[in-house]
Protein backbone atom coordinates (compact mmCIF):
# COMPACT_ATOMS: atom_id res chain seq x y z
CA UNK A 1 0.00 0.00 0.00
CA UNK A 2 2.78 2.33 0.92
CA UNK A 3 4.62 1.32 -2.16
CA UNK A 4 1.65 2.26 -4.23
CA UNK A 5 1.43 5.59 -2.45
CA UNK A 6 5.07 6.22 -3.00
CA UNK A 7 4.84 5.39 -6.70
CA UNK A 8 1.79 7.61 -7.00
CA UNK A 9 3.66 10.36 -5.24
CA UNK A 10 6.65 9.97 -7.53
CA UNK A 11 4.36 9.97 -10.54
CA UNK A 12 2.77 13.17 -9.30
CA UNK A 13 6.18 14.74 -8.89
CA UNK A 14 7.27 13.71 -12.36
CA UNK A 15 4.07 15.08 -13.80
CA UNK A 16 4.74 18.36 -12.06
CA UNK A 17 8.27 18.47 -13.30
CA UNK A 18 7.37 17.82 -16.85
CA UNK A 19 4.59 20.32 -16.64
CA UNK A 20 6.96 22.96 -15.46
CA UNK A 21 9.41 22.13 -18.18
CA UNK A 22 6.59 22.25 -20.64
CA UNK A 23 7.31 18.98 -22.38
CA UNK A 24 4.86 16.74 -24.09
CA UNK A 25 6.16 13.88 -22.09
CA UNK A 26 3.55 14.75 -19.55
CA UNK A 27 1.37 12.81 -21.93
CA UNK A 28 3.26 9.64 -21.30
CA UNK A 29 3.38 10.15 -17.61
CA UNK A 30 -0.31 10.83 -17.51
CA UNK A 31 -0.91 7.64 -19.45
CA UNK A 32 0.92 5.78 -16.77
CA UNK A 33 -1.46 6.95 -14.13
CA UNK A 34 -4.47 4.74 -15.04
CA UNK A 35 -2.25 1.68 -14.70
CA UNK A 36 -1.17 2.85 -11.34
CA UNK A 37 -4.65 3.61 -10.25
CA UNK A 38 -5.96 0.11 -10.99
CA UNK A 39 -4.02 -1.32 -8.21
CA UNK A 40 -4.64 1.43 -5.72
CA UNK A 41 -7.33 1.95 -3.18
CA UNK A 42 -6.17 5.25 -1.70
CA UNK A 43 -8.93 7.50 -2.97
CA UNK A 44 -7.57 10.56 -1.30
CA UNK A 45 -4.26 10.29 -3.09
CA UNK A 46 -5.99 9.61 -6.35
CA UNK A 47 -8.05 12.70 -6.03
CA UNK A 48 -4.99 14.70 -5.21
CA UNK A 49 -3.16 13.43 -8.23
CA UNK A 50 -6.14 14.09 -10.46
CA UNK A 51 -6.42 17.69 -9.30
CA UNK A 52 -2.70 18.04 -9.76
CA UNK A 53 -2.89 16.74 -13.27
CA UNK A 54 -5.82 19.02 -13.98
CA UNK A 55 -3.79 22.01 -12.87
CA UNK A 56 -0.90 20.76 -14.94
CA UNK A 57 -3.05 20.33 -17.99
CA UNK A 58 -4.56 23.75 -17.47
CA UNK A 59 -1.12 25.31 -17.33
CA UNK A 60 -0.08 23.31 -20.36
CA UNK A 61 -3.13 24.54 -22.19
CA UNK A 62 -2.42 28.06 -21.14
CA UNK A 63 0.98 27.67 -22.68
CA UNK A 64 -0.79 26.57 -25.80
CA UNK A 65 -0.21 22.89 -25.72
CA UNK A 66 -3.67 21.42 -26.25
CA UNK A 67 -2.93 17.80 -25.72
CA UNK A 68 -5.35 15.15 -26.74
CA UNK A 69 -4.69 13.37 -23.46
CA UNK A 70 -5.62 16.46 -21.59
CA UNK A 71 -9.01 16.33 -23.20
CA UNK A 72 -9.82 13.26 -21.23
CA UNK A 73 -9.38 14.98 -17.90
CA UNK A 74 -10.95 18.28 -18.67
CA UNK A 75 -14.68 18.43 -19.13
CA UNK A 76 -14.85 19.31 -22.75
CA UNK A 77 -16.81 18.16 -25.70
CA UNK A 78 -15.17 15.12 -27.30
CA UNK A 79 -12.87 15.60 -30.24
CA UNK A 80 -15.19 14.37 -32.95
CA UNK A 81 -17.91 16.82 -32.07
CA UNK A 82 -15.43 19.66 -32.07
CA UNK A 83 -14.27 18.76 -35.54
CA UNK A 84 -17.78 18.82 -36.90
CA UNK A 85 -18.70 22.18 -35.38
CA UNK A 86 -15.34 23.63 -36.43
CA UNK A 87 -16.06 22.52 -39.97
CA UNK A 88 -19.39 24.35 -39.94
CA UNK A 89 -17.69 27.44 -38.56
CA UNK A 90 -14.95 27.43 -41.22
CA UNK A 91 -17.54 27.06 -43.92
CA UNK A 92 -19.42 30.08 -42.55
CA UNK A 93 -16.21 32.04 -42.13
CA UNK A 94 -15.14 31.27 -45.66
CA UNK A 95 -18.48 32.50 -46.92
CA UNK A 96 -18.04 35.62 -44.84
CA UNK A 97 -14.55 36.15 -46.17
CA UNK A 98 -15.78 35.79 -49.71
CA UNK A 99 -18.46 38.30 -48.93
CA UNK A 100 -15.93 40.73 -47.54
CA UNK A 101 -13.70 40.24 -50.54
CA UNK A 102 -16.55 41.02 -52.87
CA UNK A 103 -17.50 44.09 -50.89
CA UNK A 104 -13.90 45.27 -50.84
CA UNK A 105 -13.69 44.88 -54.57
CA UNK A 106 -16.82 46.96 -55.19
CA UNK A 107 -15.64 49.65 -52.80
CA UNK A 108 -12.26 49.78 -54.50
CA UNK A 109 -13.84 50.12 -57.92
CA UNK A 110 -16.03 52.95 -56.66
CA UNK A 111 -13.02 54.75 -55.22
CA UNK A 112 -11.03 54.28 -58.41
CA UNK A 113 -13.94 55.60 -60.46
CA UNK A 114 -14.21 58.64 -58.19
CA UNK A 115 -10.50 59.32 -58.57
CA UNK A 116 -10.67 59.15 -62.35
CA UNK A 117 -13.77 61.32 -62.27
CA UNK A 118 -11.98 63.98 -60.23
CA UNK A 119 -9.07 64.10 -62.66
CA UNK A 120 -11.43 64.39 -65.60
CA UNK A 121 -13.38 67.13 -63.85
CA UNK A 122 -10.25 69.15 -63.23
CA UNK A 123 -9.45 69.01 -66.94
CA UNK A 124 -12.98 69.88 -67.93
CA UNK A 125 -13.08 72.78 -65.48
CA UNK A 126 -10.99 75.05 -67.71
CA UNK A 127 -13.36 75.40 -70.69
CA UNK A 128 -16.39 75.18 -68.43
CA UNK A 129 -15.18 78.10 -66.33
CA UNK A 130 -14.46 80.09 -69.44
CA UNK A 131 -18.03 79.54 -70.64
CA UNK A 132 -19.39 80.48 -67.25
CA UNK A 133 -17.36 83.68 -67.19
CA UNK A 134 -18.55 84.67 -70.61
CA UNK A 135 -22.15 83.99 -69.74
CA UNK A 136 -22.16 85.86 -66.46
CA UNK A 137 -19.55 88.51 -67.22
CA UNK A 138 -17.66 87.69 -64.05
CA UNK A 139 -14.18 89.03 -63.61
CA UNK A 140 -14.71 91.80 -66.11
CA UNK A 141 -14.49 89.54 -69.13
CA UNK A 142 -16.17 90.77 -72.27
CA UNK A 143 -19.79 89.67 -72.10
CA UNK A 144 -20.80 87.89 -75.27
CA UNK A 145 -23.88 90.03 -75.72
CA UNK A 146 -21.94 93.28 -76.03
CA UNK A 147 -22.66 94.60 -79.51
CA UNK A 148 -21.78 97.67 -81.50
CA UNK A 149 -25.34 98.34 -82.67
CA UNK A 150 -26.00 99.77 -79.27
CA UNK A 151 -24.16 102.93 -80.31
CA UNK A 152 -26.76 103.65 -82.89
CA UNK A 153 -29.78 103.26 -80.67
CA UNK A 154 -28.58 104.51 -77.31
CA UNK A 155 -30.09 107.60 -75.77
CA UNK A 156 -27.93 109.95 -73.71
CA UNK A 157 -28.82 110.26 -70.06
CA UNK A 158 -28.66 114.02 -69.63
CA UNK A 159 -29.13 114.10 -65.87
CA UNK A 160 -25.95 112.28 -65.10
CA UNK A 161 -22.78 114.22 -65.81
CA UNK A 162 -19.55 112.36 -65.41
CA UNK A 163 -16.11 113.86 -65.40
CA UNK A 164 -13.56 111.84 -67.32
CA UNK A 165 -9.96 112.65 -66.45
CA UNK A 166 -7.04 111.60 -68.55
CA UNK A 167 -3.70 110.29 -67.56
CA UNK A 168 -0.71 109.34 -69.67
CA UNK A 169 2.24 107.20 -68.68
CA UNK A 170 5.25 105.81 -70.39
CA UNK A 171 7.28 102.82 -69.53
CA UNK A 172 10.79 103.57 -68.38
CA UNK A 173 12.46 102.26 -71.52
CA UNK A 174 10.47 104.26 -74.05
CA UNK A 175 11.64 107.81 -74.66
CA UNK A 176 8.48 109.31 -76.04
CA UNK A 177 6.86 112.36 -74.59
CA UNK A 178 3.34 111.25 -74.12
CA UNK A 179 0.65 113.43 -72.55
CA UNK A 180 -3.08 114.13 -72.78
CA UNK A 181 -4.23 117.28 -74.50
CA UNK A 182 -7.06 117.95 -72.10
CA UNK A 183 -7.10 117.24 -68.42
CA UNK A 184 -10.79 116.36 -68.24
CA UNK A 185 -14.01 116.18 -70.20
CA UNK A 186 -17.57 116.25 -68.91
CA UNK A 187 -19.66 113.62 -70.62
CA UNK A 188 -23.01 111.98 -70.08
CA UNK A 189 -23.67 108.25 -70.48
CA UNK A 190 -24.90 107.35 -73.91
CA UNK A 191 -23.09 110.13 -75.72
CA UNK A 192 -19.96 109.58 -77.77
CA UNK A 193 -16.98 111.74 -76.93
CA UNK A 194 -13.62 112.50 -78.47
CA UNK A 195 -10.40 113.04 -76.56
CA UNK A 196 -6.82 113.62 -77.67
CA UNK A 197 -3.40 112.53 -76.56
CA UNK A 198 -0.18 113.81 -77.95
CA UNK A 199 2.99 111.83 -78.47
CA UNK A 200 6.40 113.09 -79.54
CA UNK A 201 9.52 111.20 -80.41
CA UNK A 202 12.52 113.33 -79.47
CA UNK A 203 15.11 110.74 -80.46
CA UNK A 204 16.87 110.36 -83.80
CA UNK A 205 15.62 106.87 -84.33
CA UNK A 206 12.12 105.67 -85.19
CA UNK A 207 10.50 104.12 -82.17
CA UNK A 208 7.61 101.71 -82.19
CA UNK A 209 5.32 101.90 -79.22
CA UNK A 210 2.33 99.93 -78.11
CA UNK A 211 -0.06 100.96 -75.44
CA UNK A 212 -2.60 99.62 -73.05
CA UNK A 213 -5.15 101.37 -70.94
CA UNK A 214 -6.70 101.26 -67.52
CA UNK A 215 -9.93 102.63 -66.13
CA UNK A 216 -10.42 103.64 -62.52
CA UNK A 217 -12.73 102.85 -60.71
CA UNK A 218 -12.58 99.25 -61.77
CA UNK A 219 -16.32 98.58 -61.91
CA UNK A 220 -16.84 101.58 -64.14
CA UNK A 221 -14.44 99.99 -66.62
CA UNK A 222 -17.22 97.64 -67.67
CA UNK A 223 -19.26 100.58 -68.91
CA UNK A 224 -16.40 102.36 -70.57
CA UNK A 225 -16.55 101.41 -74.22
CA UNK A 226 -14.03 102.56 -76.76
CA UNK A 227 -15.20 102.79 -80.32
CA UNK A 228 -11.76 103.55 -81.63
CA UNK A 229 -8.46 104.43 -80.07
CA UNK A 230 -4.77 103.92 -80.54
CA UNK A 231 -4.16 101.08 -78.11
CA UNK A 232 -3.06 97.50 -78.60
CA UNK A 233 -1.54 98.17 -81.99
CA UNK A 234 1.98 99.12 -82.80
CA UNK A 235 2.38 102.81 -83.50
CA UNK A 236 5.52 103.95 -85.17
CA UNK A 237 6.89 107.40 -84.65
CA UNK A 238 9.60 108.74 -86.90
CA UNK A 239 12.44 110.79 -85.42
CA UNK A 240 11.33 114.15 -84.08
CA UNK A 241 7.76 113.49 -85.05
CA UNK A 242 4.72 114.60 -83.09
CA UNK A 243 1.25 113.15 -83.60
CA UNK A 244 -2.23 113.56 -82.19
CA UNK A 245 -3.80 110.37 -80.96
CA UNK A 246 -7.56 110.43 -80.61
CA UNK A 247 -9.75 108.28 -78.43
CA UNK A 248 -13.37 107.92 -79.44
CA UNK A 249 -15.42 106.50 -76.60
CA UNK A 250 -18.74 106.48 -74.84
CA UNK A 251 -20.09 105.42 -71.48
CA UNK A 252 -22.84 102.82 -71.57
CA UNK A 253 -26.25 104.29 -70.65
CA UNK A 254 -26.77 101.38 -68.26
CA UNK A 255 -24.18 103.06 -66.09
CA UNK A 256 -26.96 105.19 -64.68
CA UNK A 257 -29.02 102.13 -63.70
CA UNK A 258 -26.29 100.37 -61.81
CA UNK A 259 -26.67 100.96 -58.06
CA UNK A 260 -22.97 100.39 -57.51
CA UNK A 261 -22.22 103.33 -59.77
CA UNK A 262 -24.57 105.68 -57.97
CA UNK A 263 -21.76 107.57 -56.28
CA UNK A 264 -19.26 107.44 -59.11
CA UNK A 265 -18.76 110.89 -60.63
CA UNK A 266 -15.23 110.67 -61.92
CA UNK A 267 -13.71 108.12 -64.22
CA UNK A 268 -10.04 108.18 -64.97
CA UNK A 269 -8.69 106.85 -68.21
CA UNK A 270 -5.03 106.06 -68.08
CA UNK A 271 -2.86 105.05 -71.03
CA UNK A 272 0.59 103.57 -70.79
CA UNK A 273 3.00 103.28 -73.66
CA UNK A 274 5.60 100.56 -73.93
CA UNK A 275 8.29 100.04 -76.45
CA UNK A 276 7.53 97.28 -78.89
CA UNK A 277 10.37 95.01 -79.83
CA UNK A 278 10.71 93.72 -83.36
CA UNK A 279 8.93 90.48 -83.95
CA UNK A 280 7.13 90.57 -80.64
CA UNK A 281 3.44 89.84 -80.70
CA UNK A 282 1.36 90.76 -77.73
CA UNK A 283 -1.70 88.65 -77.00
CA UNK A 284 -5.03 90.36 -77.49
CA UNK A 285 -6.83 91.17 -74.26
CA UNK A 286 -9.53 88.84 -73.19
CA UNK A 287 -9.62 85.22 -74.17
CA UNK A 288 -8.06 84.59 -77.54
CA UNK B 1 -1.48 96.73 -59.43
CA UNK B 2 -1.40 93.24 -60.79
CA UNK B 3 1.62 92.30 -58.70
CA UNK B 4 -0.37 91.87 -55.51
CA UNK B 5 -1.48 88.36 -54.71
CA UNK B 6 -5.16 89.16 -54.49
CA UNK B 7 -6.90 86.13 -55.87
CA UNK B 8 -10.36 86.98 -54.69
CA UNK B 9 -10.67 90.39 -56.25
CA UNK B 10 -11.65 90.84 -59.84
CA UNK B 11 -8.88 92.03 -62.08
CA UNK B 12 -9.30 94.72 -64.65
CA UNK B 13 -9.40 93.30 -68.13
CA UNK B 14 -8.81 95.81 -70.88
CA UNK B 15 -11.02 95.33 -73.87
CA UNK B 16 -9.98 95.99 -77.45
CA UNK B 17 -11.76 98.89 -79.13
CA UNK B 18 -14.86 98.10 -81.14
CA UNK B 19 -13.55 99.41 -84.41
CA UNK B 20 -9.87 98.85 -83.90
CA UNK B 21 -7.13 101.43 -83.72
CA UNK B 22 -6.87 104.81 -85.43
CA UNK B 23 -4.06 104.97 -87.94
CA UNK B 24 -1.61 107.65 -86.99
CA UNK B 25 -1.97 111.05 -88.59
CA UNK B 26 1.70 111.43 -89.48
CA UNK B 27 1.21 114.41 -91.75
CA UNK B 28 -1.10 116.34 -89.48
CA UNK B 29 -3.84 116.52 -92.10
CA UNK B 30 -6.60 116.87 -89.59
CA UNK B 31 -4.69 119.00 -87.15
CA UNK B 32 -6.77 122.11 -87.83
CA UNK B 33 -9.97 120.28 -87.03
CA UNK B 34 -8.43 119.06 -83.85
CA UNK B 35 -7.42 122.58 -82.89
CA UNK B 36 -10.97 123.77 -83.48
CA UNK B 37 -12.29 121.02 -81.26
CA UNK B 38 -9.82 121.73 -78.48
CA UNK B 39 -10.64 125.43 -78.59
CA UNK B 40 -14.35 124.62 -78.38
CA UNK B 41 -13.72 122.44 -75.35
CA UNK B 42 -11.71 125.15 -73.62
CA UNK B 43 -14.41 127.71 -74.30
CA UNK B 44 -17.18 125.51 -73.02
CA UNK B 45 -15.38 124.36 -69.90
CA UNK B 46 -14.71 120.96 -71.37
CA UNK B 47 -18.33 120.05 -71.83
CA UNK B 48 -18.51 117.39 -74.49
CA UNK B 49 -22.19 117.89 -75.31
CA UNK B 50 -21.50 121.37 -76.71
CA UNK B 51 -18.68 120.36 -78.99
CA UNK B 52 -20.20 117.43 -80.77
CA UNK B 53 -20.32 119.15 -84.09
CA UNK B 54 -16.61 119.79 -83.97
CA UNK B 55 -15.87 116.22 -83.07
CA UNK B 56 -18.03 115.05 -85.92
CA UNK B 57 -16.11 117.29 -88.27
CA UNK B 58 -12.82 115.89 -87.07
CA UNK B 59 -13.99 112.36 -87.74
CA UNK B 60 -15.22 113.41 -91.13
CA UNK B 61 -11.78 114.78 -91.92
CA UNK B 62 -10.23 111.48 -90.94
CA UNK B 63 -12.61 109.51 -93.09
CA UNK B 64 -11.89 111.74 -96.08
CA UNK B 65 -8.14 111.29 -95.71
CA UNK B 66 -8.27 107.51 -95.35
CA UNK B 67 -7.34 107.76 -91.72
CA UNK B 68 -10.52 106.12 -90.58
CA UNK B 69 -12.91 103.57 -92.00
CA UNK B 70 -15.88 105.27 -93.60
CA UNK B 71 -19.06 104.71 -91.67
CA UNK B 72 -22.45 106.36 -91.46
CA UNK B 73 -22.49 108.81 -88.58
CA UNK B 74 -25.55 107.23 -87.06
CA UNK B 75 -23.39 104.26 -86.15
CA UNK B 76 -20.97 106.57 -84.38
CA UNK B 77 -23.61 108.04 -82.15
CA UNK B 78 -24.23 111.21 -84.13
CA UNK B 79 -27.78 110.35 -84.98
CA UNK B 80 -29.09 113.47 -83.28
CA UNK B 81 -26.78 115.63 -85.37
CA UNK B 82 -27.89 113.93 -88.58
CA UNK B 83 -31.54 114.41 -87.78
CA UNK B 84 -31.19 118.15 -87.40
CA UNK B 85 -30.09 118.87 -90.98
CA UNK B 86 -33.00 116.70 -92.21
CA UNK B 87 -35.40 118.68 -90.02
CA UNK B 88 -33.92 121.89 -91.30
CA UNK B 89 -34.40 120.74 -94.85
CA UNK B 90 -38.01 119.83 -94.12
CA UNK B 91 -38.60 123.16 -92.48
CA UNK B 92 -37.24 124.87 -95.57
CA UNK B 93 -39.76 123.18 -97.79
mmCIF file with all atom_site columns, C-alpha atoms in Angstrom, chain B residues 7-80:
data_model
loop_
_atom_site.group_PDB
_atom_site.id
_atom_site.type_symbol
_atom_site.label_atom_id
_atom_site.label_alt_id
_atom_site.label_comp_id
_atom_site.label_asym_id
_atom_site.label_entity_id
_atom_site.label_seq_id
_atom_site.pdbx_PDB_ins_code
_atom_site.Cartn_x
_atom_site.Cartn_y
_atom_site.Cartn_z
_atom_site.occupancy
_atom_site.B_iso_or_equiv
_atom_site.pdbx_formal_charge
_atom_site.auth_seq_id
_atom_site.auth_comp_id
_atom_site.auth_asym_id
_atom_site.auth_atom_id
_atom_site.pdbx_PDB_model_num
ATOM 1  C CA . UNK B 1 7  ? -6.905  86.127  -55.871 1.00 0.00 ? 7  UNK B CA 1
ATOM 2  C CA . UNK B 1 8  ? -10.359 86.978  -54.687 1.00 0.00 ? 8  UNK B CA 1
ATOM 3  C CA . UNK B 1 9  ? -10.674 90.386  -56.249 1.00 0.00 ? 9  UNK B CA 1
ATOM 4  C CA . UNK B 1 10 ? -11.650 90.842  -59.839 1.00 0.00 ? 10 UNK B CA 1
ATOM 5  C CA . UNK B 1 11 ? -8.882  92.029  -62.077 1.00 0.00 ? 11 UNK B CA 1
ATOM 6  C CA . UNK B 1 12 ? -9.303  94.721  -64.648 1.00 0.00 ? 12 UNK B CA 1
ATOM 7  C CA . UNK B 1 13 ? -9.402  93.304  -68.132 1.00 0.00 ? 13 UNK B CA 1
ATOM 8  C CA . UNK B 1 14 ? -8.810  95.806  -70.876 1.00 0.00 ? 14 UNK B CA 1
ATOM 9  C CA . UNK B 1 15 ? -11.020 95.326  -73.872 1.00 0.00 ? 15 UNK B CA 1
ATOM 10 C CA . UNK B 1 16 ? -9.984  95.986  -77.449 1.00 0.00 ? 16 UNK B CA 1
ATOM 11 C CA . UNK B 1 17 ? -11.755 98.891  -79.133 1.00 0.00 ? 17 UNK B CA 1
ATOM 12 C CA . UNK B 1 18 ? -14.855 98.101  -81.140 1.00 0.00 ? 18 UNK B CA 1
ATOM 13 C CA . UNK B 1 19 ? -13.555 99.407  -84.409 1.00 0.00 ? 19 UNK B CA 1
ATOM 14 C CA . UNK B 1 20 ? -9.867  98.848  -83.895 1.00 0.00 ? 20 UNK B CA 1
ATOM 15 C CA . UNK B 1 21 ? -7.130  101.432 -83.721 1.00 0.00 ? 21 UNK B CA 1
ATOM 16 C CA . UNK B 1 22 ? -6.865  104.813 -85.429 1.00 0.00 ? 22 UNK B CA 1
ATOM 17 C CA . UNK B 1 23 ? -4.056  104.972 -87.938 1.00 0.00 ? 23 UNK B CA 1
ATOM 18 C CA . UNK B 1 24 ? -1.612  107.653 -86.990 1.00 0.00 ? 24 UNK B CA 1
ATOM 19 C CA . UNK B 1 25 ? -1.974  111.047 -88.586 1.00 0.00 ? 25 UNK B CA 1
ATOM 20 C CA . UNK B 1 26 ? 1.700   111.425 -89.479 1.00 0.00 ? 26 UNK B CA 1
ATOM 21 C CA . UNK B 1 27 ? 1.208   114.412 -91.754 1.00 0.00 ? 27 UNK B CA 1
ATOM 22 C CA . UNK B 1 28 ? -1.103  116.344 -89.484 1.00 0.00 ? 28 UNK B CA 1
ATOM 23 C CA . UNK B 1 29 ? -3.835  116.521 -92.096 1.00 0.00 ? 29 UNK B CA 1
ATOM 24 C CA . UNK B 1 30 ? -6.601  116.868 -89.593 1.00 0.00 ? 30 UNK B CA 1
ATOM 25 C CA . UNK B 1 31 ? -4.694  119.004 -87.154 1.00 0.00 ? 31 UNK B CA 1
ATOM 26 C CA . UNK B 1 32 ? -6.769  122.112 -87.828 1.00 0.00 ? 32 UNK B CA 1
ATOM 27 C CA . UNK B 1 33 ? -9.974  120.275 -87.029 1.00 0.00 ? 33 UNK B CA 1
ATOM 28 C CA . UNK B 1 34 ? -8.427  119.056 -83.847 1.00 0.00 ? 34 UNK B CA 1
ATOM 29 C CA . UNK B 1 35 ? -7.423  122.581 -82.887 1.00 0.00 ? 35 UNK B CA 1
ATOM 30 C CA . UNK B 1 36 ? -10.972 123.769 -83.480 1.00 0.00 ? 36 UNK B CA 1
ATOM 31 C CA . UNK B 1 37 ? -12.287 121.025 -81.264 1.00 0.00 ? 37 UNK B CA 1
ATOM 32 C CA . UNK B 1 38 ? -9.823  121.732 -78.480 1.00 0.00 ? 38 UNK B CA 1
ATOM 33 C CA . UNK B 1 39 ? -10.639 125.434 -78.587 1.00 0.00 ? 39 UNK B CA 1
ATOM 34 C CA . UNK B 1 40 ? -14.346 124.623 -78.384 1.00 0.00 ? 40 UNK B CA 1
ATOM 35 C CA . UNK B 1 41 ? -13.715 122.444 -75.354 1.00 0.00 ? 41 UNK B CA 1
ATOM 36 C CA . UNK B 1 42 ? -11.715 125.150 -73.615 1.00 0.00 ? 42 UNK B CA 1
ATOM 37 C CA . UNK B 1 43 ? -14.411 127.714 -74.296 1.00 0.00 ? 43 UNK B CA 1
ATOM 38 C CA . UNK B 1 44 ? -17.181 125.510 -73.020 1.00 0.00 ? 44 UNK B CA 1
ATOM 39 C CA . UNK B 1 45 ? -15.378 124.359 -69.896 1.00 0.00 ? 45 UNK B CA 1
ATOM 40 C CA . UNK B 1 46 ? -14.705 120.959 -71.366 1.00 0.00 ? 46 UNK B CA 1
ATOM 41 C CA . UNK B 1 47 ? -18.331 120.049 -71.830 1.00 0.00 ? 47 UNK B CA 1
ATOM 42 C CA . UNK B 1 48 ? -18.512 117.389 -74.495 1.00 0.00 ? 48 UNK B CA 1
ATOM 43 C CA . UNK B 1 49 ? -22.186 117.888 -75.305 1.00 0.00 ? 49 UNK B CA 1
ATOM 44 C CA . UNK B 1 50 ? -21.504 121.368 -76.705 1.00 0.00 ? 50 UNK B CA 1
ATOM 45 C CA . UNK B 1 51 ? -18.681 120.362 -78.988 1.00 0.00 ? 51 UNK B CA 1
ATOM 46 C CA . UNK B 1 52 ? -20.201 117.431 -80.765 1.00 0.00 ? 52 UNK B CA 1
ATOM 47 C CA . UNK B 1 53 ? -20.324 119.149 -84.095 1.00 0.00 ? 53 UNK B CA 1
ATOM 48 C CA . UNK B 1 54 ? -16.608 119.792 -83.972 1.00 0.00 ? 54 UNK B CA 1
ATOM 49 C CA . UNK B 1 55 ? -15.867 116.220 -83.066 1.00 0.00 ? 55 UNK B CA 1
ATOM 50 C CA . UNK B 1 56 ? -18.032 115.051 -85.923 1.00 0.00 ? 56 UNK B CA 1
ATOM 51 C CA . UNK B 1 57 ? -16.112 117.290 -88.272 1.00 0.00 ? 57 UNK B CA 1
ATOM 52 C CA . UNK B 1 58 ? -12.816 115.888 -87.069 1.00 0.00 ? 58 UNK B CA 1
ATOM 53 C CA . UNK B 1 59 ? -13.987 112.358 -87.739 1.00 0.00 ? 59 UNK B CA 1
ATOM 54 C CA . UNK B 1 60 ? -15.223 113.413 -91.131 1.00 0.00 ? 60 UNK B CA 1
ATOM 55 C CA . UNK B 1 61 ? -11.780 114.778 -91.920 1.00 0.00 ? 61 UNK B CA 1
ATOM 56 C CA . UNK B 1 62 ? -10.228 111.477 -90.935 1.00 0.00 ? 62 UNK B CA 1
ATOM 57 C CA . UNK B 1 63 ? -12.608 109.507 -93.086 1.00 0.00 ? 63 UNK B CA 1
ATOM 58 C CA . UNK B 1 64 ? -11.894 111.736 -96.078 1.00 0.00 ? 64 UNK B CA 1
ATOM 59 C CA . UNK B 1 65 ? -8.142  111.295 -95.713 1.00 0.00 ? 65 UNK B CA 1
ATOM 60 C CA . UNK B 1 66 ? -8.271  107.508 -95.350 1.00 0.00 ? 66 UNK B CA 1
ATOM 61 C CA . UNK B 1 67 ? -7.342  107.758 -91.721 1.00 0.00 ? 67 UNK B CA 1
ATOM 62 C CA . UNK B 1 68 ? -10.523 106.125 -90.582 1.00 0.00 ? 68 UNK B CA 1
ATOM 63 C CA . UNK B 1 69 ? -12.909 103.569 -91.997 1.00 0.00 ? 69 UNK B CA 1
ATOM 64 C CA . UNK B 1 70 ? -15.884 105.265 -93.603 1.00 0.00 ? 70 UNK B CA 1
ATOM 65 C CA . UNK B 1 71 ? -19.061 104.710 -91.665 1.00 0.00 ? 71 UNK B CA 1
ATOM 66 C CA . UNK B 1 72 ? -22.451 106.361 -91.459 1.00 0.00 ? 72 UNK B CA 1
ATOM 67 C CA . UNK B 1 73 ? -22.490 108.813 -88.576 1.00 0.00 ? 73 UNK B CA 1
ATOM 68 C CA . UNK B 1 74 ? -25.547 107.231 -87.056 1.00 0.00 ? 74 UNK B CA 1
ATOM 69 C CA . UNK B 1 75 ? -23.388 104.259 -86.155 1.00 0.00 ? 75 UNK B CA 1
ATOM 70 C CA . UNK B 1 76 ? -20.968 106.569 -84.383 1.00 0.00 ? 76 UNK B CA 1
ATOM 71 C CA . UNK B 1 77 ? -23.607 108.039 -82.147 1.00 0.00 ? 77 UNK B CA 1
ATOM 72 C CA . UNK B 1 78 ? -24.232 111.207 -84.126 1.00 0.00 ? 78 UNK B CA 1
ATOM 73 C CA . UNK B 1 79 ? -27.778 110.347 -84.982 1.00 0.00 ? 79 UNK B CA 1
ATOM 74 C CA . UNK B 1 80 ? -29.091 113.466 -83.282 1.00 0.00 ? 80 UNK B CA 1
#
